[in-house]
Coordinates of C-alpha atoms in Angstrom, one line a residue:
M7 CA -21.0 -26.8 3.4
K8 CA -20.5 -25.1 6.3
I9 CA -19.6 -27.6 8.4
K10 CA -17.2 -27.9 5.7
Y11 CA -15.8 -24.6 6.5
Q12 CA -15.5 -24.9 9.9
T13 CA -13.5 -28.0 10.0
S14 CA -11.2 -26.1 7.1
E15 CA -10.9 -23.4 10.0
L16 CA -10.3 -25.2 12.5
F17 CA -7.7 -27.6 10.5
R18 CA -5.7 -24.1 9.9
A19 CA -6.1 -22.6 13.3
L20 CA -4.1 -26.1 15.4
V21 CA -1.5 -26.2 12.5
L22 CA -1.1 -21.7 13.3
I23 CA -1.0 -23.4 17.0
G24 CA 1.5 -25.8 16.0
L25 CA 4.1 -23.2 14.6
F26 CA 2.9 -20.5 17.3
L27 CA 4.6 -23.5 19.8
F28 CA 7.4 -24.7 17.2
A29 CA 8.7 -21.1 17.6
F30 CA 8.2 -21.1 21.2
V31 CA 10.2 -23.7 22.0
I32 CA 12.8 -22.7 19.5
G33 CA 13.3 -18.8 20.8
G34 CA 12.1 -19.8 24.4
G35 CA 14.1 -22.6 25.2
N36 CA 17.8 -21.5 23.1
T37 CA 20.6 -21.3 25.4
N38 CA 22.9 -20.1 23.1
N39 CA 23.4 -16.8 19.9
P40 CA 25.5 -14.0 19.2
D41 CA 24.1 -11.5 22.0
Y42 CA 22.6 -14.4 24.4
F43 CA 25.0 -14.2 27.2
E44 CA 25.4 -10.4 26.0
Y45 CA 21.5 -10.4 27.4
E46 CA 22.3 -12.7 30.4
Y47 CA 24.6 -10.4 32.2
R48 CA 23.1 -7.0 31.2
Y49 CA 20.0 -8.7 33.3
T50 CA 21.9 -11.1 36.1
N51 CA 24.0 -8.2 36.7
L52 CA 20.9 -5.2 36.1
V53 CA 22.8 -3.2 33.8
N54 CA 21.6 -1.2 31.7
A55 CA 23.5 -0.7 28.4
S56 CA 23.6 2.9 26.6
H57 CA 21.4 0.9 23.5
T58 CA 19.2 -0.7 26.4
S59 CA 15.7 1.1 26.4
S60 CA 14.1 2.2 30.0
L61 CA 11.5 -0.2 30.1
L62 CA 12.8 -3.6 29.1
Y63 CA 15.5 -2.2 31.9
L64 CA 13.1 -2.2 34.4
F65 CA 11.3 -5.0 32.8
Q66 CA 14.0 -6.8 33.9
V67 CA 14.6 -5.1 37.3
I68 CA 11.2 -6.3 38.3
F69 CA 11.4 -9.7 37.1
H70 CA 15.2 -10.6 38.6
K71 CA 13.9 -9.3 41.9
I72 CA 10.7 -11.7 41.4
G73 CA 13.2 -14.5 41.5
V74 CA 12.8 -15.2 37.3
S75 CA 16.0 -16.6 35.8
Y76 CA 16.7 -15.0 32.6
Q77 CA 16.1 -18.0 30.3
L78 CA 12.8 -18.0 31.3
F79 CA 12.6 -14.2 31.1
R80 CA 13.8 -14.6 27.9
A81 CA 11.1 -16.9 26.9
I82 CA 8.5 -14.6 28.2
E83 CA 9.6 -12.0 25.8
V84 CA 9.4 -14.4 22.7
F85 CA 6.4 -15.3 23.5
I86 CA 4.8 -11.8 23.9
G87 CA 6.5 -11.6 20.7
L88 CA 4.5 -14.5 18.7
F89 CA 1.8 -13.4 20.1
L90 CA 1.7 -9.3 18.8
L91 CA 3.0 -11.0 15.2
T92 CA 0.5 -13.6 15.4
K93 CA -2.3 -10.8 16.2
T94 CA -1.4 -9.0 13.2
I95 CA -1.2 -11.8 10.5
R96 CA -4.5 -12.8 11.6
R97 CA -6.6 -9.7 11.1
Y98 CA -4.2 -8.4 7.7
S99 CA -4.5 -12.1 6.3
E100 CA -6.9 -14.4 5.3
K101 CA -4.1 -16.6 4.6
W102 CA -2.6 -16.2 8.6
V103 CA -1.0 -20.0 8.9
F104 CA 0.7 -19.2 5.5
V105 CA 1.9 -15.7 6.2
F106 CA 3.4 -16.9 10.1
A107 CA 5.5 -20.0 7.7
L108 CA 6.6 -17.3 5.5
Y109 CA 7.6 -15.8 8.9
L110 CA 9.1 -18.6 10.2
V111 CA 11.6 -18.7 6.8
Y112 CA 13.3 -15.3 7.5
P113 CA 13.8 -13.7 9.9
F114 CA 12.0 -15.1 13.1
L115 CA 15.7 -16.7 13.8
L116 CA 17.0 -13.2 13.5
D117 CA 14.5 -12.8 15.6
V118 CA 15.6 -15.2 18.3
V119 CA 18.9 -13.5 18.3
Q120 CA 17.6 -9.5 19.1
L121 CA 15.4 -9.9 21.6
G122 CA 14.8 -6.4 22.2
N123 CA 14.0 -5.7 18.8
F124 CA 11.7 -8.3 18.1
V125 CA 9.5 -6.9 20.7
A126 CA 9.3 -3.7 19.7
Y127 CA 9.0 -3.9 16.3
T128 CA 5.8 -6.9 17.1
I129 CA 3.9 -3.9 19.3
A130 CA 4.6 -1.5 16.2
L131 CA 3.6 -4.0 14.1
F132 CA 0.3 -5.1 16.7
S133 CA -0.1 -0.9 16.5
L134 CA -1.2 -0.1 12.8
K135 CA -5.0 -0.9 13.6
Y136 CA -5.0 2.2 15.1
L137 CA -3.7 4.1 12.0
E138 CA -7.1 2.6 10.0
E139 CA -9.0 5.3 12.7
E140 CA -10.3 8.7 12.1
W141 CA -8.0 10.8 12.5
P142 CA -6.5 12.3 15.5
K143 CA -8.0 9.6 17.3
G144 CA -6.2 6.8 15.6
G145 CA -2.6 8.9 15.1
I146 CA -2.2 9.5 19.5
K147 CA -3.0 6.0 20.0
Y148 CA -0.4 4.8 17.2
A149 CA 2.2 7.6 18.3
I150 CA 2.2 6.9 21.8
A151 CA 2.0 2.8 21.3
I152 CA 5.9 3.5 19.2
L153 CA 6.8 5.6 22.2
I154 CA 6.3 2.2 23.9
A155 CA 7.3 0.2 21.2
S156 CA 10.8 2.6 21.4
Q157 CA 11.3 1.8 25.4
F158 CA 12.7 -1.8 24.4
H159 CA 14.6 -0.7 21.4
I160 CA 15.1 3.0 20.4
L161 CA 15.1 2.2 16.6
A162 CA 11.1 2.3 16.4
I163 CA 10.9 5.3 17.3
I164 CA 11.4 5.1 13.3
Y165 CA 8.1 3.8 12.7
M166 CA 6.3 7.4 13.9
I167 CA 7.0 8.0 9.6
F168 CA 4.2 5.6 9.5
L169 CA 1.4 8.5 10.5
L170 CA 1.8 10.0 7.1
V171 CA -0.4 7.8 5.9
Y172 CA -2.9 10.0 6.6
V173 CA -1.8 12.4 4.2
K174 CA -4.5 11.6 1.9
N175 CA -2.9 12.3 -1.5
T176 CA -0.3 9.8 -2.6
K177 CA 2.0 12.4 -4.7
H178 CA 1.4 14.4 -1.7
L179 CA 2.4 11.6 0.5
M180 CA 5.7 10.3 -1.2
L181 CA 7.0 14.1 -2.0
I182 CA 6.8 14.5 1.6
A183 CA 8.2 10.9 2.9
I184 CA 11.8 11.5 -0.3
G185 CA 11.8 15.1 1.5
I186 CA 11.8 13.9 5.2
T187 CA 13.9 10.5 3.9
A188 CA 16.6 13.2 2.3
F189 CA 16.7 15.5 5.4
L190 CA 17.3 13.3 7.7
T191 CA 19.7 11.7 5.8
A192 CA 22.2 14.7 5.6
T193 CA 21.6 15.0 9.7
I194 CA 22.5 12.2 10.0
S195 CA 25.8 12.4 7.8
L196 CA 26.8 15.3 9.5
L197 CA 26.0 14.9 12.8
P198 CA 28.8 12.7 14.3
Q199 CA 30.3 16.8 13.4
F200 CA 28.4 18.7 15.9
I201 CA 27.5 15.9 17.9
N202 CA 28.7 16.4 21.5
H203 CA 27.5 20.5 21.1
I204 CA 24.6 19.9 20.7
P205 CA 21.9 20.8 23.9
F206 CA 20.0 17.9 25.0
I207 CA 21.8 15.2 22.5
S208 CA 24.9 15.6 23.7
S209 CA 24.5 13.0 27.1
H210 CA 23.9 10.6 24.2
A211 CA 26.4 11.0 21.8
A212 CA 28.0 7.3 22.5
Q213 CA 24.1 5.4 21.5
I214 CA 24.1 8.0 19.0
Q215 CA 27.4 7.2 17.4
Y216 CA 26.9 4.0 17.2
Y217 CA 23.8 3.9 14.9
I218 CA 24.8 7.0 12.7
T219 CA 28.4 5.8 11.9
F220 CA 28.7 5.5 8.6
N221 CA 30.5 1.5 7.3
E222 CA 31.4 1.8 4.3
S223 CA 31.6 -2.5 4.1
Y224 CA 27.8 -2.9 3.9
R225 CA 27.5 -0.7 1.5
G226 CA 27.1 -2.7 -2.0
G227 CA 24.9 -5.6 0.5
A228 CA 22.4 -2.7 1.6
F229 CA 22.3 -1.6 -2.7
V230 CA 21.1 -5.2 -3.8
Y231 CA 18.7 -4.6 -0.4
G232 CA 17.5 -2.1 -1.2
I233 CA 16.9 -3.0 -4.5
L234 CA 15.1 -6.2 -3.3
I235 CA 12.2 -3.7 -1.0
I236 CA 11.7 -1.3 -4.3
V237 CA 11.3 -4.5 -6.5
C238 CA 8.9 -5.7 -3.9
F239 CA 6.7 -2.5 -3.5
F240 CA 6.1 -1.8 -6.9
V241 CA 5.6 -6.0 -7.1
C242 CA 3.0 -5.1 -4.0
Y243 CA 1.5 -2.0 -5.6
Y244 CA 0.4 -3.6 -8.5
K245 CA -1.2 -6.6 -7.0
E246 CA -3.1 -3.7 -5.6
S247 CA -3.7 -2.2 -8.9
L248 CA -5.0 -5.1 -10.0
T249 CA -7.2 -6.1 -6.7
K250 CA -8.9 -2.6 -6.9
R251 CA -10.1 -3.0 -10.8
Y252 CA -11.7 -5.7 -10.1
Y253 CA -13.6 -4.7 -6.6
Q254 CA -16.8 -4.4 -6.7
P255 CA -19.1 -1.5 -4.0
G256 CA -20.1 -3.7 -1.0
E257 CA -17.7 -6.0 -1.1
D258 CA -15.0 -6.1 1.7
L259 CA -11.4 -5.2 0.4
V260 CA -9.1 -8.5 2.0
I261 CA -6.0 -5.4 2.8
S262 CA -6.8 -1.7 2.7
G263 CA -5.1 0.6 1.7
T264 CA -3.1 1.8 4.7
M265 CA -0.3 -1.6 4.0
I266 CA 0.1 -0.7 0.3
R267 CA 0.6 3.3 2.2
I268 CA 3.2 2.0 4.8
L269 CA 5.1 -0.1 2.3
A270 CA 5.9 3.1 0.7
L271 CA 7.1 4.6 3.2
V272 CA 9.2 1.8 4.4
L273 CA 11.0 3.3 1.3
C274 CA 11.7 5.9 3.2
F275 CA 14.2 3.5 5.3
V276 CA 16.7 2.4 1.9
P277 CA 18.9 5.8 2.8
F278 CA 19.4 4.6 5.7
I279 CA 21.0 1.0 5.6
I280 CA 23.6 2.4 3.3
I281 CA 24.7 4.5 6.4
N282 CA 25.2 2.1 8.8
S283 CA 24.2 -1.5 8.6
E284 CA 22.3 -1.2 11.8
F285 CA 19.1 0.0 10.2
V286 CA 18.9 -3.3 8.3
R287 CA 17.1 -4.8 11.2
I288 CA 14.1 -2.0 10.6
I289 CA 12.9 -2.6 7.4
R290 CA 13.7 -6.2 8.0
N291 CA 11.0 -6.0 10.4
T292 CA 8.8 -5.4 7.9
W293 CA 9.2 -7.9 5.2
V294 CA 5.8 -10.1 7.5
L295 CA 3.8 -6.2 5.9
Y296 CA 5.4 -8.1 2.2
Y297 CA 4.5 -11.2 2.4
I298 CA 0.9 -10.7 4.0
S299 CA 0.8 -8.3 0.8
L300 CA 1.2 -10.7 -1.2
T301 CA 0.0 -14.0 -0.9
Y302 CA -4.3 -12.7 -0.7
D303 CA -6.5 -14.0 -3.0
I304 CA -7.1 -12.1 -5.4
K305 CA -9.9 -12.4 -7.8
K306 CA -9.7 -15.4 -10.2
V307 CA -12.2 -13.7 -13.3
N308 CA -9.6 -14.8 -15.8
R309 CA -7.0 -17.4 -16.7
K310 CA -4.7 -14.3 -16.3
M311 CA -5.6 -13.8 -12.8
Y312 CA -5.3 -17.3 -11.9
T313 CA -1.6 -17.1 -12.6
L314 CA -1.0 -14.0 -11.8
D315 CA -2.2 -14.8 -7.8
K316 CA -0.3 -18.5 -7.9
L317 CA 2.7 -16.4 -9.3
F318 CA 2.3 -13.3 -6.7
K319 CA 2.3 -16.4 -4.0
L320 CA 5.4 -17.9 -5.7
T321 CA 7.2 -14.8 -5.1
A322 CA 6.6 -14.6 -1.3
I323 CA 7.8 -17.7 -1.2
L324 CA 11.1 -17.2 -3.4
L325 CA 11.4 -13.7 -1.5
A326 CA 11.5 -15.3 2.2
V327 CA 13.6 -19.0 0.5
F328 CA 16.0 -16.0 -1.0
L329 CA 16.2 -13.9 2.0
F330 CA 17.2 -16.9 4.2
Y331 CA 19.7 -18.4 1.6
K332 CA 21.5 -14.8 1.7
E333 CA 22.0 -14.5 5.4
L334 CA 21.0 -18.2 7.6
S335 CA 21.8 -20.7 5.3
P336 CA 25.2 -23.2 4.6
S337 CA 26.4 -20.7 2.9
A338 CA 26.0 -17.9 4.5
F339 CA 27.9 -15.4 6.9
Y340 CA 24.8 -15.9 10.2
Y341 CA 24.8 -19.7 9.3
E342 CA 27.1 -20.7 12.3
S343 CA 26.6 -18.0 15.1
V344 CA 23.1 -17.2 14.1
T345 CA 21.2 -20.8 12.3
Q346 CA 23.8 -23.0 13.8
A347 CA 23.6 -22.1 17.0
I348 CA 20.4 -21.9 17.9
F349 CA 19.1 -25.3 16.3
D350 CA 22.6 -26.7 18.6
N351 CA 21.6 -25.5 21.8
N352 CA 18.9 -25.5 23.4
L353 CA 16.9 -26.6 26.3
F354 CA 14.1 -28.8 25.5
W355 CA 17.1 -31.0 23.8

């Protein structure tokens, strides 16, 4: 039995390594996508664009000075992001190959395009482990990690809201989250009128304006996206309640209560995607957490639980396929500029 278990673990590890290498070849070898030439121009000419954060720019300067080509620098970014993401998946999921495969379906190809965002959010996800430590030590570690992540992409700063998982009362947590969401939504709606008159902020007016411009044409899509997030959360919440119902003292919970609280806080981002489609990425960055929550095994104490376990996993597959279909399939808006461009342009073929 032990030999069989070790063989199974070895096989899974080899499959994961294979998927990792596949992702690295696709991402690190890519030579054309919607953002490729802009990133290459910034790197080659050491241009720090208004929405490029300082730590990323610093690394660009260092690697450029020592003669590293943009393509190699890009490959390093892809490797770091994939490494951090793999570590996160292995920490929280017993189905790490399954979860990583779902990630490759969606949103991997978009991460190949938006590399700054990719590195930033993988740092943020990797740092979630600190939220399982006691306050304030864990909170301080997490806050520092998010500050570092925001230096690769400024939008990562919004993940500071996950510090609210330290509010133990779930009702209080949701009330606080709703209040913060309402406040920030109102502020973002009003800020364009006053942005040039606010001390210390006016100098960053162009960058802030870029992210808070109301995007009327995207509202319908954002509404559907928001509904999808809400439905997925309640499915994950229902699954966690089933897990706890059959949990016995002394057993290890497959997924911590911290995870479902984080997913609850993700709901706070929904109003932002209606304001500007740029904010979609802050939710897209968390899809892997939904995959983790939907794919872990629940106790199959009866036929109903066995069926539900399969349905939850099927839900994760359908979710990834649906998102790919809507955004990256041949009938989708981004197919030619993202999917086709990435697979048609690679230095390995």
